[in-house]
Short mmCIF file of C-alpha atoms in Angstrom, two decimals:
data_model
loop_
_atom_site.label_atom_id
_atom_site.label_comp_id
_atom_site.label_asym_id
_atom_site.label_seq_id
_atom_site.Cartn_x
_atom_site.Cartn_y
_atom_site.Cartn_z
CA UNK H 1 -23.46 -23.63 -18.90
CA UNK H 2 -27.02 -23.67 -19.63
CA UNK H 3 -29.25 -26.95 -18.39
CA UNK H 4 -32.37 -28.02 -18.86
CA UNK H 5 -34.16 -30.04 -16.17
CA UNK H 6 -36.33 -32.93 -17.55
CA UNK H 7 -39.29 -34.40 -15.33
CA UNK H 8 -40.20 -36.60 -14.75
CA UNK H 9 -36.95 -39.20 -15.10
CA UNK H 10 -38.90 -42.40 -15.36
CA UNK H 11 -42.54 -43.57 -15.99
CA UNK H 12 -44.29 -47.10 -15.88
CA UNK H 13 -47.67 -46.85 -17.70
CA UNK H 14 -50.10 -49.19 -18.34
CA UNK H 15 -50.96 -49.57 -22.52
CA UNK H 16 -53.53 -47.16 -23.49
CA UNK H 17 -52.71 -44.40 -20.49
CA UNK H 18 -51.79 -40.92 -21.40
CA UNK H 19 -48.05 -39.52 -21.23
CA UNK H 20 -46.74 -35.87 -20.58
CA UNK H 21 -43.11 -34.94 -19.94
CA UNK H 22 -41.85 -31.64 -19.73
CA UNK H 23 -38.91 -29.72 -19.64
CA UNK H 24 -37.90 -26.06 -17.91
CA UNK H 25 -34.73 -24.37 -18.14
CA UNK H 26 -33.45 -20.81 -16.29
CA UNK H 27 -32.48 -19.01 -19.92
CA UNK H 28 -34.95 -18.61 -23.18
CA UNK H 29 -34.75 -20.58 -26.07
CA UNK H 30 -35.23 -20.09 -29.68
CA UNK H 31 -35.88 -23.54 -30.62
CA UNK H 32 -37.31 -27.00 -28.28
CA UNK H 33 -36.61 -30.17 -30.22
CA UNK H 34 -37.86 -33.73 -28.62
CA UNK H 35 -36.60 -36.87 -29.19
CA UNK H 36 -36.78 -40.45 -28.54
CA UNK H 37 -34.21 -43.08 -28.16
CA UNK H 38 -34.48 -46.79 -28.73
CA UNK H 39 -31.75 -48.97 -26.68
CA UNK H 40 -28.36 -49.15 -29.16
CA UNK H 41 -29.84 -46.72 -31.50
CA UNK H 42 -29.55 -43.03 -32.16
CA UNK H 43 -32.26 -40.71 -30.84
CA UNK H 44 -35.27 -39.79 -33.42
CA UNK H 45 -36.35 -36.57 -33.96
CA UNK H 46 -40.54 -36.76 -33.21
CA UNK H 47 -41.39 -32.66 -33.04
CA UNK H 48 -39.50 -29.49 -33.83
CA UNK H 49 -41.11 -25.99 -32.41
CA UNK H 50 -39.26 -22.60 -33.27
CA UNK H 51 -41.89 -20.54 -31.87
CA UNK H 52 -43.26 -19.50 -28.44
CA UNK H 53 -46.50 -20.79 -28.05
CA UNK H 54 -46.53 -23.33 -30.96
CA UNK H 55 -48.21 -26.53 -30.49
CA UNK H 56 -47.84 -28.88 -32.81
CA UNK H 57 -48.82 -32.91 -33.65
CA UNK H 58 -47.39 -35.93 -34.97
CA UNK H 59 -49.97 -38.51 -34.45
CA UNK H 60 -50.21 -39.31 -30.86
CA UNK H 61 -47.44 -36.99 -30.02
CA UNK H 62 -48.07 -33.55 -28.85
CA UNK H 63 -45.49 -30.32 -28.00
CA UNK H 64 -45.82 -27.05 -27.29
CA UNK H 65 -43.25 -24.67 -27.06
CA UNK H 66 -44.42 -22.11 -23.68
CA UNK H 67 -44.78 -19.17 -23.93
CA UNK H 68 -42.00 -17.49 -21.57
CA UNK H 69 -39.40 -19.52 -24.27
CA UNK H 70 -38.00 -21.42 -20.80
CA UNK H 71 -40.23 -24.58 -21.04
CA UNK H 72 -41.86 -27.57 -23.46
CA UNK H 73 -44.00 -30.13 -22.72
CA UNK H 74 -44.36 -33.49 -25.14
CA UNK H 75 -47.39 -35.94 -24.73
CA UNK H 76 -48.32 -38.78 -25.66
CA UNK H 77 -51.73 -40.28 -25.96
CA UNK H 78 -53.23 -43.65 -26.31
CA UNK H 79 -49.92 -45.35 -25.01
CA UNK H 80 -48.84 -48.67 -27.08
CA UNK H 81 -45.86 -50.72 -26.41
CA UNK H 82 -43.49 -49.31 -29.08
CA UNK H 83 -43.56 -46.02 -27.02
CA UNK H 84 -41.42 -47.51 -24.86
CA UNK H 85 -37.79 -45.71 -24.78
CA UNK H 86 -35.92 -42.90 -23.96
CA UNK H 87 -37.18 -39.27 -24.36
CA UNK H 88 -34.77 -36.15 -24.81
CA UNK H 89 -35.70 -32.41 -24.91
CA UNK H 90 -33.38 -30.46 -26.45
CA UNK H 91 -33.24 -26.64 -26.82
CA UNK H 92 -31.51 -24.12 -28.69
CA UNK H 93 -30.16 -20.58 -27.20
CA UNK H 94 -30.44 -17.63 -28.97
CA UNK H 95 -27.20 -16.22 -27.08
CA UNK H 96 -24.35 -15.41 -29.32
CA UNK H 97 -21.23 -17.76 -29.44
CA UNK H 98 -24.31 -20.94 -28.11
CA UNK H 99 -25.78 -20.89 -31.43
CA UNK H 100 -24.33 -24.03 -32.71
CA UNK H 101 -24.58 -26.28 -29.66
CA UNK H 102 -28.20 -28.28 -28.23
CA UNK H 103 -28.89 -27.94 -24.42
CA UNK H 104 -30.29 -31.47 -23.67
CA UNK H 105 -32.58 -32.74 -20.81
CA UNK H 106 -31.17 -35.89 -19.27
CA UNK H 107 -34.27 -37.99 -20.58
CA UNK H 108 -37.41 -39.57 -19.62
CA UNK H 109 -37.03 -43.47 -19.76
CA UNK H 110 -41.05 -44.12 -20.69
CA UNK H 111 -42.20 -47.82 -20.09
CA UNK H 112 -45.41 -49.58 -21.13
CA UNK H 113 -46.84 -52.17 -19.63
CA UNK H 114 -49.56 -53.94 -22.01
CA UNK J 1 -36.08 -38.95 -42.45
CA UNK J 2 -32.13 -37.71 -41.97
CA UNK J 3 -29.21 -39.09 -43.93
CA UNK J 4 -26.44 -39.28 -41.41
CA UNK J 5 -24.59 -42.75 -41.53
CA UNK J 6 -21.92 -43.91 -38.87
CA UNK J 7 -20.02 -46.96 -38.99
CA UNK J 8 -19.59 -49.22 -37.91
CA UNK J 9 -22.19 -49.98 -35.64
CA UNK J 10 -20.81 -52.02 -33.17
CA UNK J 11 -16.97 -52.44 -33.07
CA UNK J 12 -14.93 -54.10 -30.50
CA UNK J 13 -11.63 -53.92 -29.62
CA UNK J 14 -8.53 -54.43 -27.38
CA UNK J 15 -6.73 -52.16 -25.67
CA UNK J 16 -4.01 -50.18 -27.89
CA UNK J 17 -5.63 -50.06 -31.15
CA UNK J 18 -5.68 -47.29 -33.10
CA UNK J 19 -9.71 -46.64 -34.21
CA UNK J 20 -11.78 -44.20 -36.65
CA UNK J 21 -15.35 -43.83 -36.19
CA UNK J 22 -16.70 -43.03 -39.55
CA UNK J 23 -19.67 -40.30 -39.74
CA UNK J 24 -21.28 -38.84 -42.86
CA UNK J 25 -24.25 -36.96 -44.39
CA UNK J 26 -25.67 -36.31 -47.38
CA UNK J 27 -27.69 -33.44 -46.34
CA UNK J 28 -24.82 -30.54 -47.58
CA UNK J 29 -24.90 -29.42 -43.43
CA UNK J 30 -22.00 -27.21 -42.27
CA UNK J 31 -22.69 -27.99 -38.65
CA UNK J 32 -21.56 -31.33 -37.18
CA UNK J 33 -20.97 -32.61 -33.45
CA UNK J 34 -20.15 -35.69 -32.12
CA UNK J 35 -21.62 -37.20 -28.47
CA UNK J 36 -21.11 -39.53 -25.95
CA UNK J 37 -23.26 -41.55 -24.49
CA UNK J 38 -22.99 -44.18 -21.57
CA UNK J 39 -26.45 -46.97 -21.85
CA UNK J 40 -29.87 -44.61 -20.75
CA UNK J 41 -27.75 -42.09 -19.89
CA UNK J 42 -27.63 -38.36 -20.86
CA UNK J 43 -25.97 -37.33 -23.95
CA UNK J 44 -22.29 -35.18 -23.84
CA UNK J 45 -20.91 -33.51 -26.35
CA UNK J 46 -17.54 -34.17 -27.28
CA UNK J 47 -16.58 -32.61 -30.17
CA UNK J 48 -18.26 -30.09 -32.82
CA UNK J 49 -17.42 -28.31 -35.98
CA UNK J 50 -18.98 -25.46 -37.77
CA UNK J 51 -17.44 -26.19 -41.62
CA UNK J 52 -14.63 -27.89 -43.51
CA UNK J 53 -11.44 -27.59 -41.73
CA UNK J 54 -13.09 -25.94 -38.42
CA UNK J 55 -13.52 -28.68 -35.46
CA UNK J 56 -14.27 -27.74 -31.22
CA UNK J 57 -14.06 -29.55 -28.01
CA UNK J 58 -17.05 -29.78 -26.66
CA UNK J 59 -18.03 -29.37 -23.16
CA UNK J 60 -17.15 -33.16 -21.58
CA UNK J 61 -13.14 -33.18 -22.50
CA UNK J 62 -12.48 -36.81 -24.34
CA UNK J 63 -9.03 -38.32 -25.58
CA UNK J 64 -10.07 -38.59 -29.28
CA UNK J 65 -9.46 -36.30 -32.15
CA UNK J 66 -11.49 -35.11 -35.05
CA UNK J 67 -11.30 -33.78 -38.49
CA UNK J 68 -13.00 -31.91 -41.29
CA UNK J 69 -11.92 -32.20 -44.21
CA UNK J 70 -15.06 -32.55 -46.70
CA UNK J 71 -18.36 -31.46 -45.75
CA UNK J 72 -19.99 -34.48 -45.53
CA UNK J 73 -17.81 -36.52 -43.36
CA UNK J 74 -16.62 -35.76 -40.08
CA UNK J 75 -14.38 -38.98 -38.61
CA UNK J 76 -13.75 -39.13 -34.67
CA UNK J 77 -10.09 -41.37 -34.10
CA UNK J 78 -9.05 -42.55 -30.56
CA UNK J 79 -4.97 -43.21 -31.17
CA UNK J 80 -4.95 -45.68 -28.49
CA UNK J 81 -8.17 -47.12 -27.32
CA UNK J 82 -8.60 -47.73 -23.55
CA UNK J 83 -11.31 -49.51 -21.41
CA UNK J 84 -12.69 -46.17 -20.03
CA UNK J 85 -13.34 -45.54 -23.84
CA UNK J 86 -16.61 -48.13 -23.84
CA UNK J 87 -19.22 -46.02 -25.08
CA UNK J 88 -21.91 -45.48 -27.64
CA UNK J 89 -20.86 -42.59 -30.02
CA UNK J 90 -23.56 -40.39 -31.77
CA UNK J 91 -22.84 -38.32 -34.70
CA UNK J 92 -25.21 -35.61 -35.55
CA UNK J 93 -25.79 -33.04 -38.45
CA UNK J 94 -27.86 -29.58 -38.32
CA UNK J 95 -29.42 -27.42 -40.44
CA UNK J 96 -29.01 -23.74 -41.13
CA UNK J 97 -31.13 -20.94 -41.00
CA UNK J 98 -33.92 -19.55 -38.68
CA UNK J 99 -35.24 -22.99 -38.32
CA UNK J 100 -32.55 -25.52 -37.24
CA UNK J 101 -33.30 -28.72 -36.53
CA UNK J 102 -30.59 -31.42 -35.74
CA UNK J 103 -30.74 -35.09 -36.98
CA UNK J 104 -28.56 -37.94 -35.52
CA UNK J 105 -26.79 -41.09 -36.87
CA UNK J 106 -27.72 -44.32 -35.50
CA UNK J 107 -24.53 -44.33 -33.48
CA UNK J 108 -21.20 -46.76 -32.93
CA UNK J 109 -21.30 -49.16 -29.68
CA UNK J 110 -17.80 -49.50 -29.13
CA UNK J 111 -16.29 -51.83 -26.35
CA UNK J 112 -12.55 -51.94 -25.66
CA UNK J 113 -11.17 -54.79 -23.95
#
């Protein structure tokens, strides 16, 4: 099956440092979703991009979807302590019969120090 | 924000037991999966389901079963629950249409003893 490789697997910031993650896969995608996970909870959907190119904001957080469809990147800027967690990409195939099923990255685990 | 509920959220349990995870949305989705996930680790899908009364393996193969009965709920039941079975389950719900965007529960933390 399809897989996406996420880089880098682990970070250790210090507060107020800039973030980017990224995420590459062999096959195109349609759609790059990111997310991030607290410990015991259920990951949070920050950005949604459904077209190559796109780059789009949510306060501090920044995607873009690339423009060959096979990669996203996610930053983060002005780091803070509560951006500490687990980060997923997640993409979408466009191939027939894969249309109902994420390909996820195995996650970033982002820490801050303050 | 998404309105996908599991419960319960942390459930534990000895060995034998009969369990039901309880997952459901109030979004009107016809696409629901369920995942497994071990602490920080990646995310596998177990089980998915395209509608009422239609329900997949996923790709990591898992002793529970699921149903679909109603559209908005979409239970995962272990018959007999084992140790290997400690896990955190997700449940997650997707849109239709050009832009799909899936939304997840906040998950069940079971540990069998």
């Amino acid at each position: 099956g399809q897989q996406l490789n996420q880089s880098p697997q682990s970070m250790f910031i210090q507060e107020g440092e800039d973030v980017s993650m990224n995420c590459t896969s062999s096959s195109i995608f349609n759609t790059w979703l990111w997310y991030k996970q607290d410990p015991g909870e259920g990951p949070v959907l920050l950005i949604a991009l459904y077209k190559a190119g796109e780059l789009t904001s949510n306060g501090r957080l920044t995607a873009q979807f690339g423009i060959t469809r096979k990669d996203s990147f996610l930053n983060i800027s002005a780091s803070i302590p509560s951006d500490v967690g687990i980060y997923f990409c997640a993409g979408q195939s466009p191939k027939m019969g894969s249309n109902y099923k994420l390909t996820f990255g195995k996650g970033t685990l982002l820490t801050v120090n303050p | 924000e998404a309105d996908i509920y599991q419960t319960p959220r942390y459930l534990v349990i000895g060995t034998g037991k009969k369990i039901t995870l309880e997952c459901s949305q109030t979004m009107g989705h016809d696409k629901m999966y369920w995942y497994q996930q071990d602490p920080g680790m990646e995310l596998h899908l177990i089980h998915y389901s395209y509608g009422v009364n239609s329900t997949e393996k996923g790709d990591l193969s898992s002793e529970s079963t699921v149903s679909r009965i109603r559209t908005e709920h979409f239970p995962l039941t272990l018959e007999s629950a084992r140790p290997s079975h400690t896990s955190q389950y997700l449940c997650a719900s997707k849109t239709s249409g050009e832009q799909e965007t899936q939304y997840f529960g906040p998950g069940t933390r079971l540990l069998v003893l």
